[in-house]
PDB file of C-alpha atoms in Angstrom:
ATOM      1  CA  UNK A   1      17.348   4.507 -95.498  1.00 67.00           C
ATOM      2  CA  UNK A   2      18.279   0.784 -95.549  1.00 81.00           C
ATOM      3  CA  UNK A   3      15.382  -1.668 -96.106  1.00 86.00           C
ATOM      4  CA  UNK A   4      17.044  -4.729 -95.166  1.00 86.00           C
ATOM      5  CA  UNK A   5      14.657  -6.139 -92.302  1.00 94.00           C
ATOM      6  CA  UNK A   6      11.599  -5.003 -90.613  1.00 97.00           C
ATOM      7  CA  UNK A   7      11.599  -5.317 -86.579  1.00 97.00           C
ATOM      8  CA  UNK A   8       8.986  -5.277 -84.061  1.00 97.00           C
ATOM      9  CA  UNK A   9       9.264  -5.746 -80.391  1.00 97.00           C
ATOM     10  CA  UNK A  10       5.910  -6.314 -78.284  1.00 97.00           C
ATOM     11  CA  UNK A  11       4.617  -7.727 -75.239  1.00 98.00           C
ATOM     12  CA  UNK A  12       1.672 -10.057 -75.039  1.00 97.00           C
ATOM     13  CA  UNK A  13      -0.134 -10.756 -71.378  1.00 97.00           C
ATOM     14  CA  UNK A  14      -0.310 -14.851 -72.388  1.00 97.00           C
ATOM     15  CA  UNK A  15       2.356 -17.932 -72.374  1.00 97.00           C
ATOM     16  CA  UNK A  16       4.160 -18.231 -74.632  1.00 98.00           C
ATOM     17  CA  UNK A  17       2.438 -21.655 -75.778  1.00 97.00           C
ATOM     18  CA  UNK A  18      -0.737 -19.739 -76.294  1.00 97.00           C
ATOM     19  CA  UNK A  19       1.112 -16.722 -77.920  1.00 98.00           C
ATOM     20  CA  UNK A  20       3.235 -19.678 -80.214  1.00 98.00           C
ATOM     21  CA  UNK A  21      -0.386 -21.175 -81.592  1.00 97.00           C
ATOM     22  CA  UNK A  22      -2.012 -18.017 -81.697  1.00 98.00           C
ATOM     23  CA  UNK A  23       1.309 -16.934 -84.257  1.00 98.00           C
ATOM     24  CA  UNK A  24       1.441 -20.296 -86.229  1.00 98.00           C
ATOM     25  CA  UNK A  25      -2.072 -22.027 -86.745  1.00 97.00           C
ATOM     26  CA  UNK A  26      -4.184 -21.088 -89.432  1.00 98.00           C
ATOM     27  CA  UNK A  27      -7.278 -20.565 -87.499  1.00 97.00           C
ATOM     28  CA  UNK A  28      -6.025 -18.507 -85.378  1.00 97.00           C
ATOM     29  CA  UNK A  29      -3.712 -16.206 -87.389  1.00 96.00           C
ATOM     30  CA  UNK A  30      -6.845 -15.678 -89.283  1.00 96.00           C
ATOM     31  CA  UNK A  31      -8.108 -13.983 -86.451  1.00 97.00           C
ATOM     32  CA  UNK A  32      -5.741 -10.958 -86.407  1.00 97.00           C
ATOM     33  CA  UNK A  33      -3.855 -11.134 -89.971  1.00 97.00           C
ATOM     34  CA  UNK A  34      -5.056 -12.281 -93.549  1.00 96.00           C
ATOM     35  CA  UNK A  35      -8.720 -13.198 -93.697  1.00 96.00           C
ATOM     36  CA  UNK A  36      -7.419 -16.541 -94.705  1.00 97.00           C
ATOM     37  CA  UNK A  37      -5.123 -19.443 -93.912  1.00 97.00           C
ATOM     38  CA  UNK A  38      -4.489 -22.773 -94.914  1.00 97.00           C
ATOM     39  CA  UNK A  39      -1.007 -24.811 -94.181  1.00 97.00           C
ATOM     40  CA  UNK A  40       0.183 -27.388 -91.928  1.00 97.00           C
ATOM     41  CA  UNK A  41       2.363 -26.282 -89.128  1.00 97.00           C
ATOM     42  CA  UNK A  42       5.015 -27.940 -89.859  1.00 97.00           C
ATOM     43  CA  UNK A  43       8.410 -26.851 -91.403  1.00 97.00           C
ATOM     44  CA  UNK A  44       8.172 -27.807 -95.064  1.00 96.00           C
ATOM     45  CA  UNK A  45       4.310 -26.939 -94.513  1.00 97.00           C
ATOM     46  CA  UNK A  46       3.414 -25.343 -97.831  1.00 96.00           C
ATOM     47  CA  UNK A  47      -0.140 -23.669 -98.157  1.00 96.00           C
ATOM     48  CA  UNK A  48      -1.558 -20.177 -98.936  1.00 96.00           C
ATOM     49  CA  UNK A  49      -2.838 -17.249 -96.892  1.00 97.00           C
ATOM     50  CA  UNK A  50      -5.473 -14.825 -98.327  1.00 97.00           C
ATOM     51  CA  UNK A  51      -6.370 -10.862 -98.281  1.00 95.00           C
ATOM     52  CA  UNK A  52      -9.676  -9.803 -99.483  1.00 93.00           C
ATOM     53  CA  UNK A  53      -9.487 -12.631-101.638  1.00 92.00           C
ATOM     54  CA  UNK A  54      -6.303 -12.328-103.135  1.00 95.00           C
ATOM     55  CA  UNK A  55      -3.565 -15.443-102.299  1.00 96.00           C
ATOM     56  CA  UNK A  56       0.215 -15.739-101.503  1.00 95.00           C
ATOM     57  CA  UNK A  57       2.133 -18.613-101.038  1.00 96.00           C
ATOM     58  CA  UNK A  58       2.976 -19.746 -97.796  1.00 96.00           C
ATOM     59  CA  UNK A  59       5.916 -21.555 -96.820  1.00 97.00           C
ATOM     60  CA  UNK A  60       6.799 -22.851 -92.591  1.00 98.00           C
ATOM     61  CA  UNK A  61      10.282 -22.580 -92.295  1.00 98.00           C
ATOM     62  CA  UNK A  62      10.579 -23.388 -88.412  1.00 98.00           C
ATOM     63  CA  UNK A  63       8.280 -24.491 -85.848  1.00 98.00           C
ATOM     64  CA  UNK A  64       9.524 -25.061 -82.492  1.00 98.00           C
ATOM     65  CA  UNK A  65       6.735 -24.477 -79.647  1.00 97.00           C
ATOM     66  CA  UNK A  66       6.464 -22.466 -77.545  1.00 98.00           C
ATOM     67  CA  UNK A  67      10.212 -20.805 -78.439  1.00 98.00           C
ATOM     68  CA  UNK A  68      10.054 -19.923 -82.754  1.00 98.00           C
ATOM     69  CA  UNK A  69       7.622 -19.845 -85.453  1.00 98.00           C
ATOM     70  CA  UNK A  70       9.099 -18.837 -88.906  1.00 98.00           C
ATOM     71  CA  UNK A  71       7.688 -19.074 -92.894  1.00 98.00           C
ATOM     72  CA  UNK A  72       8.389 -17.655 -96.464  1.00 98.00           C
ATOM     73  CA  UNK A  73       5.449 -15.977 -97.895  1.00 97.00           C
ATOM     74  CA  UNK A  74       4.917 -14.159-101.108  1.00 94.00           C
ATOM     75  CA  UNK A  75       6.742 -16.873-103.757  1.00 93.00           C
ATOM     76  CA  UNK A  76       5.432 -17.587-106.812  1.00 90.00           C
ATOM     77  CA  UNK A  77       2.743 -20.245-107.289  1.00 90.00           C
ATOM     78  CA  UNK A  78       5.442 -23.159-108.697  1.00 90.00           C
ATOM     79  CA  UNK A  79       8.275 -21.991-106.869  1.00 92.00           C
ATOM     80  CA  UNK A  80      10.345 -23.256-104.012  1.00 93.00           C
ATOM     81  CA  UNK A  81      10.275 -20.442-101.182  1.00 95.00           C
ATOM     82  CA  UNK A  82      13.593 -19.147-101.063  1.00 95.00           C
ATOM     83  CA  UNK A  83      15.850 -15.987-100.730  1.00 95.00           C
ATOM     84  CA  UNK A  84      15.560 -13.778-103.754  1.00 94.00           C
ATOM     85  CA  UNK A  85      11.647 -14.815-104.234  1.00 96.00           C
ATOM     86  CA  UNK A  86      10.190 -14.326-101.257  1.00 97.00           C
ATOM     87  CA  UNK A  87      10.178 -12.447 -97.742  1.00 97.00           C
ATOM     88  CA  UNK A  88      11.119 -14.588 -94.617  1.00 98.00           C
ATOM     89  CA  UNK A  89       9.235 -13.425 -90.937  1.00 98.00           C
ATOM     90  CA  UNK A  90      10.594 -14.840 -87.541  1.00 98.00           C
ATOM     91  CA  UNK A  91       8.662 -14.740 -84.481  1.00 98.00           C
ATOM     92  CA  UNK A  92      10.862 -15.504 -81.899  1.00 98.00           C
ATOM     93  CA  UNK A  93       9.217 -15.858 -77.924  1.00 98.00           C
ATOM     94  CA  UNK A  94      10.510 -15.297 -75.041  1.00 98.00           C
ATOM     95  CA  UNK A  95       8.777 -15.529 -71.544  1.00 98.00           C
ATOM     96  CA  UNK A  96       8.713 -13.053 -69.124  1.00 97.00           C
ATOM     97  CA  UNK A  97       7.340 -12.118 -65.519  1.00 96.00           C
ATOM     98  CA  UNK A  98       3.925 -10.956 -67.084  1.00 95.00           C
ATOM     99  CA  UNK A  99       3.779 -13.174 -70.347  1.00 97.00           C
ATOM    100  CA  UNK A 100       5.548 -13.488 -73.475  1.00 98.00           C
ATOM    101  CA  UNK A 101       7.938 -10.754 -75.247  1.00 98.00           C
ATOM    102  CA  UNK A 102       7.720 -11.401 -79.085  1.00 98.00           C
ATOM    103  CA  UNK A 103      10.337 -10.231 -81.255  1.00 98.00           C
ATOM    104  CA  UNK A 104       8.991 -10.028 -84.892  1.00 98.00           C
ATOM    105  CA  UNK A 105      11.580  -9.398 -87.936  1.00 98.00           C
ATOM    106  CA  UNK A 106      10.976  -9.507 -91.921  1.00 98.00           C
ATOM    107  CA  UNK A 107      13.768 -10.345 -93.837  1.00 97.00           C
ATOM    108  CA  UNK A 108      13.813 -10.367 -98.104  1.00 96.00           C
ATOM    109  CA  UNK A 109      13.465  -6.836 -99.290  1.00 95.00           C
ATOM    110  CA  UNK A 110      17.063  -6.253-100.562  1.00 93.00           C
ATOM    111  CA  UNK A 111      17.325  -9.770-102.250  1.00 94.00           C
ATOM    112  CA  UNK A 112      14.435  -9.588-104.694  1.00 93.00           C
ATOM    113  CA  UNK A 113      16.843  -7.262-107.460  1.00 92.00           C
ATOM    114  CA  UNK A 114      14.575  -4.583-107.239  1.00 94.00           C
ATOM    115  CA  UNK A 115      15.509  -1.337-108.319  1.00 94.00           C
ATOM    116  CA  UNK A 116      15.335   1.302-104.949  1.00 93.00           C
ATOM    117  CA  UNK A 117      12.239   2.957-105.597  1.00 95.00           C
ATOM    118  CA  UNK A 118      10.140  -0.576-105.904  1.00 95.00           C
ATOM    119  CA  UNK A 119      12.218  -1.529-102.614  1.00 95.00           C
ATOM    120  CA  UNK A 120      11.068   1.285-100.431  1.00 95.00           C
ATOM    121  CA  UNK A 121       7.727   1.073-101.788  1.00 96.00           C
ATOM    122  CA  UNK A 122       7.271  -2.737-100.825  1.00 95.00           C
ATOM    123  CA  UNK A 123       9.080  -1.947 -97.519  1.00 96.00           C
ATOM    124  CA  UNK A 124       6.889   0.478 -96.654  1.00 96.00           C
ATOM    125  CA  UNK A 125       3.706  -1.479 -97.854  1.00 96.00           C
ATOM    126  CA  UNK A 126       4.660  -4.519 -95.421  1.00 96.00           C
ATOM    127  CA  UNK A 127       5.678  -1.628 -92.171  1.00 96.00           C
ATOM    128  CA  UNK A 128       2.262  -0.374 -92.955  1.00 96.00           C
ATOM    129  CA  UNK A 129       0.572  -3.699 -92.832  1.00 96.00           C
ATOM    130  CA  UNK A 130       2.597  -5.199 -89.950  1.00 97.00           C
ATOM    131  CA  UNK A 131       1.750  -1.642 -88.178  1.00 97.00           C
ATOM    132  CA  UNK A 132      -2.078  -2.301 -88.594  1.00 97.00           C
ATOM    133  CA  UNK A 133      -1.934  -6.200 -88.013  1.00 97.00           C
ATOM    134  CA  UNK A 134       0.419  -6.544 -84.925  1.00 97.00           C
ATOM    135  CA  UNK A 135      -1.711  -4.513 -82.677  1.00 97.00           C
ATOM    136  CA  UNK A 136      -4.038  -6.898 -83.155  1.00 97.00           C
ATOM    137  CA  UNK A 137      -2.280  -9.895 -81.588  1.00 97.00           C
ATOM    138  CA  UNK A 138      -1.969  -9.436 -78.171  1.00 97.00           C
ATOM    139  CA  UNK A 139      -5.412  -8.933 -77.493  1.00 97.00           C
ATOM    140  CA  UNK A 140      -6.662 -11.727 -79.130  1.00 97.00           C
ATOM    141  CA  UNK A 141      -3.783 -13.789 -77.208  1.00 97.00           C
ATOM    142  CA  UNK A 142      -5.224 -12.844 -74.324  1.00 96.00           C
ATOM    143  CA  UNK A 143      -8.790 -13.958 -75.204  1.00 96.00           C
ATOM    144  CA  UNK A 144      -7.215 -17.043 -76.283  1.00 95.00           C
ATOM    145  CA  UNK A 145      -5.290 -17.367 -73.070  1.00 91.00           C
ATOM    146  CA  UNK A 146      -8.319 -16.684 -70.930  1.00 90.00           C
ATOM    147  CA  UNK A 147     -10.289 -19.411 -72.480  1.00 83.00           C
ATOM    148  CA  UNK A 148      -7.440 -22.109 -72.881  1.00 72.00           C
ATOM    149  CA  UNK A 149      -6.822 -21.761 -69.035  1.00 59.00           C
TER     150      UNK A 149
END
């Protein structure tokens, strides 16, 4: 199987300006991803997000509303988010008739020099994770949408 990048196509029933700040700020991915988030939105924007109170590093790479949100999460607490230390995610946004079509892609498996077996194994960890967490998002984008209008 190749583990090269993760991809996930869904539709949202909100703008994409709501679905862009309900992907990039902190308060509201906290809503329907890790139970915590600090960082500026801002490419450059270093910060941390948090699971059941463990932290990662978190790293903005792009920011362009309401079109691209991207980051570099997982680095090491010192290091400069790159490829080979940590995993890259795009959300890329695209309107449509009914609301916004987000594509979703994470990138950075191959380029850590793991062996195979620690590959798959932290490929499948983050399909399992994005399979729990994504359903998550276009609900509360609609809630979000519903109040914002």
């Amino acid at each position: 199987m190749e583990y090269g990048t993760l991809d996930r196509e869904i539709h949202i029933d909100a703008t994409p300006e709501v679905v862009f700040d309900v992907v990039s700020s902190p308060e509201h991915l906290r809503e329907w991803w890790p139970d915590e988030a600090e960082y500026p939105v801002e490419p450059g924007g270093e910060g941390r997000i948090g699971f059941g109170g463990s932290w990662v590093r978190f790293t903005v790479v792009d920011a362009v509303p309401p079109k691209l949100f991207s980051f570099r999460w997982t680095h090491a607490d010192g290091e400069t988010a790159a490829t080979g230390n940590s995993f890259l995610v795009v959300f890329e946004l695209e309107p449509t008739a009914t609301g916004t079509r987000l594509r979703m892609t994470e990138t950075g498996f191959r380029e850590q020099g793991w062996d195979e077996a620690k590959i798959a194994a932290e490929y499948a960890d983050h399909v399992s994770g994005w399979d729990h967490f994504l359903p998550r998002l276009p609900g509360y984008a609609v809630k979000v949408g519903t109040t914002t209008a």
